[in-house]
Short mmCIF file of N, CA and C in Angstrom, two decimals:
data_model
loop_
_atom_site.label_atom_id
_atom_site.label_comp_id
_atom_site.label_asym_id
_atom_site.label_seq_id
_atom_site.Cartn_x
_atom_site.Cartn_y
_atom_site.Cartn_z
N MET A 1 120.92 211.97 -34.40
CA MET A 1 120.06 211.35 -34.86
C MET A 1 118.65 211.58 -33.60
N PRO A 2 117.68 211.55 -33.74
CA PRO A 2 116.66 211.71 -32.75
C PRO A 2 116.72 210.55 -31.87
N LYS A 3 116.54 210.77 -30.56
CA LYS A 3 116.49 210.02 -29.28
C LYS A 3 115.69 208.75 -29.48
N HIS A 4 114.57 209.05 -30.08
CA HIS A 4 113.43 207.99 -30.22
C HIS A 4 114.32 206.87 -31.06
N LEU A 5 114.58 207.21 -32.29
CA LEU A 5 115.40 206.48 -33.18
C LEU A 5 116.63 205.57 -32.34
N SER A 6 117.62 206.58 -31.72
CA SER A 6 118.87 206.05 -31.54
C SER A 6 118.67 204.79 -30.22
N SER A 7 117.14 204.95 -29.69
CA SER A 7 117.13 203.83 -28.69
C SER A 7 116.52 202.45 -29.10
N ARG A 8 116.02 202.74 -30.27
CA ARG A 8 115.64 201.72 -31.27
C ARG A 8 116.52 201.00 -31.78
N LEU A 9 117.32 201.52 -32.28
CA LEU A 9 118.65 200.99 -32.75
C LEU A 9 119.44 200.23 -31.79
N SER A 10 119.48 200.86 -30.53
CA SER A 10 120.20 199.86 -29.49
C SER A 10 119.44 198.84 -29.10
N LEU A 11 118.06 198.53 -28.90
CA LEU A 11 117.51 197.60 -28.78
C LEU A 11 117.34 196.46 -29.86
N ALA A 12 117.81 196.84 -31.29
CA ALA A 12 117.58 196.15 -32.07
C ALA A 12 119.17 195.62 -32.26
N ARG A 13 120.25 196.18 -31.72
CA ARG A 13 121.49 195.79 -31.64
C ARG A 13 121.56 194.47 -30.42
N LEU A 14 120.89 194.73 -29.25
CA LEU A 14 120.90 194.06 -28.19
C LEU A 14 120.10 192.71 -28.56
N TRP A 15 119.12 192.55 -29.65
CA TRP A 15 118.63 191.64 -30.04
C TRP A 15 119.45 190.82 -30.59
N TYR A 16 119.76 191.42 -31.99
CA TYR A 16 120.87 190.63 -32.56
C TYR A 16 122.33 190.02 -32.03
N ARG A 17 122.57 190.64 -30.95
CA ARG A 17 123.57 189.71 -30.28
C ARG A 17 122.94 188.80 -29.57
N ARG A 18 121.75 188.88 -29.10
CA ARG A 18 121.31 187.51 -28.37
C ARG A 18 120.82 186.54 -29.51
N LYS A 19 120.61 186.66 -30.52
CA LYS A 19 120.42 185.58 -31.47
C LYS A 19 121.07 184.11 -31.19
N HIS A 20 120.35 183.16 -31.33
CA HIS A 20 120.93 181.56 -30.76
C HIS A 20 122.13 181.48 -31.92
N LYS A 21 123.26 181.19 -31.54
CA LYS A 21 124.32 180.93 -32.65
C LYS A 21 124.10 179.67 -33.44
N ASN A 22 123.44 178.82 -32.99
CA ASN A 22 123.10 177.76 -33.84
C ASN A 22 121.59 177.60 -34.27
N TRP A 23 120.97 179.05 -34.55
CA TRP A 23 119.55 178.74 -35.05
C TRP A 23 119.33 178.08 -36.31
N LYS A 24 120.36 178.32 -37.26
CA LYS A 24 119.87 177.47 -38.55
C LYS A 24 119.57 175.86 -38.42
N ALA A 25 120.22 175.25 -37.49
CA ALA A 25 120.47 173.95 -37.34
C ALA A 25 119.46 173.85 -36.13
N LEU A 26 118.77 174.58 -35.56
CA LEU A 26 117.86 174.34 -34.48
C LEU A 26 116.19 174.97 -35.11
N ARG A 27 116.45 175.48 -36.13
CA ARG A 27 115.00 176.10 -36.93
C ARG A 27 113.84 175.33 -36.85
N ARG A 28 114.29 174.11 -37.60
CA ARG A 28 113.23 173.11 -37.98
C ARG A 28 112.61 172.40 -36.69
N VAL A 29 113.68 172.23 -35.83
CA VAL A 29 113.18 171.78 -34.37
C VAL A 29 111.99 172.70 -33.74
N MET A 30 112.55 173.70 -33.56
CA MET A 30 111.86 174.69 -33.23
C MET A 30 110.32 174.80 -33.73
N MET A 31 110.50 175.32 -34.81
CA MET A 31 108.91 175.24 -35.55
C MET A 31 108.49 173.75 -35.60
N SER A 32 109.07 172.65 -35.49
CA SER A 32 108.08 171.41 -35.39
C SER A 32 107.35 171.18 -33.82
N ARG A 33 108.33 171.82 -32.83
CA ARG A 33 107.75 172.05 -31.51
C ARG A 33 106.71 172.87 -31.35
N ALA A 34 106.68 173.80 -32.12
CA ALA A 34 105.61 175.00 -31.95
C ALA A 34 104.68 174.66 -32.54
N LEU A 35 104.67 173.90 -33.93
CA LEU A 35 103.30 173.48 -34.81
C LEU A 35 102.55 172.30 -33.99
N TYR A 36 103.70 171.31 -33.40
CA TYR A 36 103.12 170.34 -32.75
C TYR A 36 102.10 170.71 -31.41
N THR A 37 102.74 171.41 -30.71
CA THR A 37 101.87 172.25 -29.57
C THR A 37 100.67 172.78 -29.77
N LYS A 38 100.84 173.49 -31.26
CA LYS A 38 99.37 174.12 -31.81
C LYS A 38 98.49 173.31 -32.18
N VAL A 39 98.87 172.21 -32.41
CA VAL A 39 98.04 171.10 -33.09
C VAL A 39 97.13 170.20 -31.82
N GLN A 40 98.17 170.25 -30.90
CA GLN A 40 97.50 169.65 -29.49
C GLN A 40 96.53 170.65 -28.75
N MET A 41 96.86 172.13 -28.87
CA MET A 41 95.77 173.31 -28.34
C MET A 41 94.77 173.05 -28.81
N TYR A 42 94.73 173.03 -30.56
CA TYR A 42 93.45 173.30 -31.11
C TYR A 42 93.22 172.31 -31.86
N PRO A 43 91.96 171.56 -31.41
CA PRO A 43 91.46 170.18 -32.15
C PRO A 43 91.01 170.70 -33.75
N ALA A 44 90.56 171.88 -34.05
CA ALA A 44 90.21 172.40 -35.49
C ALA A 44 91.52 172.08 -36.54
N ILE A 45 92.48 172.87 -35.86
CA ILE A 45 93.92 172.34 -36.34
C ILE A 45 94.22 171.15 -37.00
N GLN A 46 94.11 170.23 -35.70
CA GLN A 46 94.77 168.95 -35.93
C GLN A 46 93.60 168.25 -37.20
N GLU A 47 92.06 168.40 -36.90
CA GLU A 47 91.36 167.80 -37.98
C GLU A 47 91.63 168.23 -39.09
N GLU A 48 92.03 169.48 -39.40
CA GLU A 48 92.30 170.05 -40.77
C GLU A 48 93.54 169.21 -41.36
N LEU A 49 94.31 169.26 -40.61
CA LEU A 49 95.62 168.54 -40.76
C LEU A 49 95.20 167.06 -41.17
N VAL A 50 94.72 166.63 -40.24
CA VAL A 50 94.46 165.17 -40.59
C VAL A 50 93.78 165.10 -41.90
N SER A 51 92.71 165.75 -42.11
CA SER A 51 91.85 165.62 -43.36
C SER A 51 92.83 165.67 -44.61
N THR A 52 93.96 166.20 -44.48
CA THR A 52 94.61 166.38 -45.97
C THR A 52 95.06 165.07 -46.27
N GLY A 53 94.91 164.04 -45.51
CA GLY A 53 95.01 162.77 -46.07
C GLY A 53 96.78 162.56 -46.56
N ASP A 54 97.41 161.80 -47.40
CA ASP A 54 98.54 162.01 -48.14
C ASP A 54 99.04 163.11 -48.88
N GLN A 55 98.26 163.99 -48.97
CA GLN A 55 98.44 165.25 -49.98
C GLN A 55 99.84 166.02 -49.47
N LEU A 56 100.77 166.29 -50.74
CA LEU A 56 101.60 167.26 -50.29
C LEU A 56 101.46 168.33 -49.83
N ILE A 57 102.06 168.76 -48.97
CA ILE A 57 101.50 170.27 -48.33
C ILE A 57 102.73 171.54 -48.70
N ILE A 58 102.21 172.46 -49.31
CA ILE A 58 103.27 173.19 -49.84
C ILE A 58 103.15 174.60 -49.23
N GLU A 59 104.29 175.16 -48.86
CA GLU A 59 104.23 176.70 -48.14
C GLU A 59 104.88 177.25 -49.66
N ALA A 60 103.65 178.16 -50.12
CA ALA A 60 103.99 178.88 -51.52
C ALA A 60 104.34 180.30 -51.27
N SER A 61 105.26 180.47 -50.45
CA SER A 61 105.75 181.64 -50.08
C SER A 61 106.79 182.31 -51.61
N ALA A 62 106.69 183.07 -51.93
CA ALA A 62 107.50 183.57 -53.09
C ALA A 62 109.07 184.02 -52.53
N TYR A 63 109.18 184.28 -51.15
CA TYR A 63 110.07 185.26 -50.96
C TYR A 63 110.89 184.16 -50.29
N ASP A 64 110.64 183.15 -49.32
CA ASP A 64 111.21 182.30 -48.54
C ASP A 64 111.90 180.81 -49.28
N HIS A 65 112.94 180.77 -49.31
CA HIS A 65 113.41 179.71 -50.06
C HIS A 65 113.67 178.44 -48.87
N TYR A 66 113.60 178.82 -47.64
CA TYR A 66 113.93 177.82 -46.69
C TYR A 66 112.48 177.12 -46.19
N TRP A 67 111.52 178.00 -45.66
CA TRP A 67 110.24 177.58 -45.27
C TRP A 67 109.05 177.15 -46.48
N GLY A 68 109.62 177.82 -47.37
CA GLY A 68 108.76 178.00 -48.74
C GLY A 68 109.30 177.36 -49.88
N ILE A 69 108.40 177.61 -51.08
CA ILE A 69 109.44 176.94 -52.50
C ILE A 69 109.85 177.77 -53.04
N GLY A 70 109.75 179.17 -52.70
CA GLY A 70 110.45 180.50 -53.20
C GLY A 70 109.95 180.60 -54.48
N ARG A 71 110.16 181.81 -54.91
CA ARG A 71 109.69 182.47 -56.46
C ARG A 71 110.02 181.20 -57.56
N ASP A 72 111.16 180.53 -57.52
CA ASP A 72 111.55 179.73 -58.72
C ASP A 72 110.61 178.42 -58.48
N GLN A 73 110.26 178.06 -57.35
CA GLN A 73 109.59 176.78 -57.12
C GLN A 73 110.43 175.96 -56.95
N ARG A 74 111.91 176.51 -56.23
CA ARG A 74 112.74 175.33 -55.97
C ARG A 74 113.38 175.18 -54.62
N GLY A 75 112.53 175.69 -53.72
CA GLY A 75 112.60 175.96 -52.39
C GLY A 75 112.61 174.83 -51.67
N ASP A 76 112.98 174.32 -50.19
CA ASP A 76 113.00 173.71 -49.38
C ASP A 76 111.75 173.17 -48.78
N ASN A 77 110.61 174.23 -48.69
CA ASN A 77 109.30 173.79 -48.38
C ASN A 77 109.52 173.33 -47.14
N MET A 78 110.30 173.57 -45.97
CA MET A 78 110.63 173.08 -44.89
C MET A 78 109.23 173.13 -44.08
N LEU A 79 108.30 174.41 -44.17
CA LEU A 79 107.34 174.50 -43.28
C LEU A 79 106.27 173.52 -43.84
N GLY A 80 105.95 172.81 -44.95
CA GLY A 80 105.09 172.24 -45.52
C GLY A 80 105.72 170.74 -45.12
N LYS A 81 107.00 170.36 -45.06
CA LYS A 81 107.19 169.25 -44.84
C LYS A 81 107.38 168.87 -43.08
N VAL A 82 107.26 169.77 -42.50
CA VAL A 82 107.19 170.13 -40.73
C VAL A 82 105.60 169.83 -40.59
N TRP A 83 104.74 170.43 -41.45
CA TRP A 83 103.04 169.97 -41.28
C TRP A 83 103.19 168.27 -41.39
N MET A 84 103.63 168.06 -42.56
CA MET A 84 103.32 166.58 -42.97
C MET A 84 104.03 165.76 -42.00
N ASP A 85 105.20 165.98 -41.27
CA ASP A 85 105.82 165.08 -40.51
C ASP A 85 104.82 165.25 -39.46
N ILE A 86 104.42 166.07 -38.64
CA ILE A 86 103.29 166.13 -37.83
C ILE A 86 102.07 165.29 -37.71
N ARG A 87 101.53 165.32 -39.26
CA ARG A 87 100.22 164.57 -39.79
C ARG A 87 100.58 163.10 -39.69
N ARG A 88 101.79 162.85 -39.74
CA ARG A 88 102.22 161.54 -39.91
C ARG A 88 102.50 160.90 -38.40
N LYS A 89 102.83 161.55 -37.54
CA LYS A 89 102.98 161.41 -36.08
C LYS A 89 101.93 161.35 -35.67
N LEU A 90 100.56 162.46 -35.96
CA LEU A 90 99.30 162.26 -35.48
C LEU A 90 98.45 160.96 -35.71
N ALA A 91 98.98 160.38 -37.06
CA ALA A 91 98.27 159.36 -37.71
C ALA A 91 99.09 157.93 -37.17
N GLU A 92 100.04 158.08 -36.80
CA GLU A 92 100.79 156.86 -36.02
C GLU A 92 100.36 156.71 -34.66
N THR A 93 100.33 157.78 -34.05
CA THR A 93 99.81 158.17 -32.52
C THR A 93 98.38 157.40 -32.68
N SER A 94 97.32 157.68 -33.58
CA SER A 94 96.24 157.44 -33.49
C SER A 94 95.91 156.03 -33.71
N GLU A 95 97.00 155.16 -34.49
CA GLU A 95 97.03 154.04 -34.86
C GLU A 95 97.61 153.09 -33.58
N THR A 96 98.25 153.47 -32.89
CA THR A 96 98.50 152.80 -31.74
C THR A 96 97.54 152.75 -30.77
N GLN A 97 97.01 154.11 -30.78
CA GLN A 97 95.95 154.17 -29.87
C GLN A 97 94.71 153.21 -30.07
N HIS A 98 94.42 153.21 -31.17
CA HIS A 98 93.57 152.29 -31.97
C HIS A 98 93.85 150.75 -31.64
N ASN A 99 94.98 150.18 -31.70
CA ASN A 99 95.39 148.81 -31.58
C ASN A 99 95.41 148.40 -30.24
N SER A 100 95.56 149.48 -29.30
CA SER A 100 95.65 149.27 -27.66
C SER A 100 94.42 148.78 -27.22
#
């Protein structure tokens, strides 16, 4: 095997061993934190998200049954649910600020 390929394989193995053991349990929390941070950093994204009102948000990935709806449209749509949770949190925060 060529040297450059063997070094890439060893890097891949190192990455695989360093994966978080409970990733499946943590992935929604981590995505929620990342997207909430993004919304706080970029007001345009926050405005777009809030402008969707109560509409259902769907990640239409045909290949990802966890984050999207999958090809058969029976997936978990977790990304859409995370965005909707953030939208709800923003609305609650805005409401409490207006009442103060």
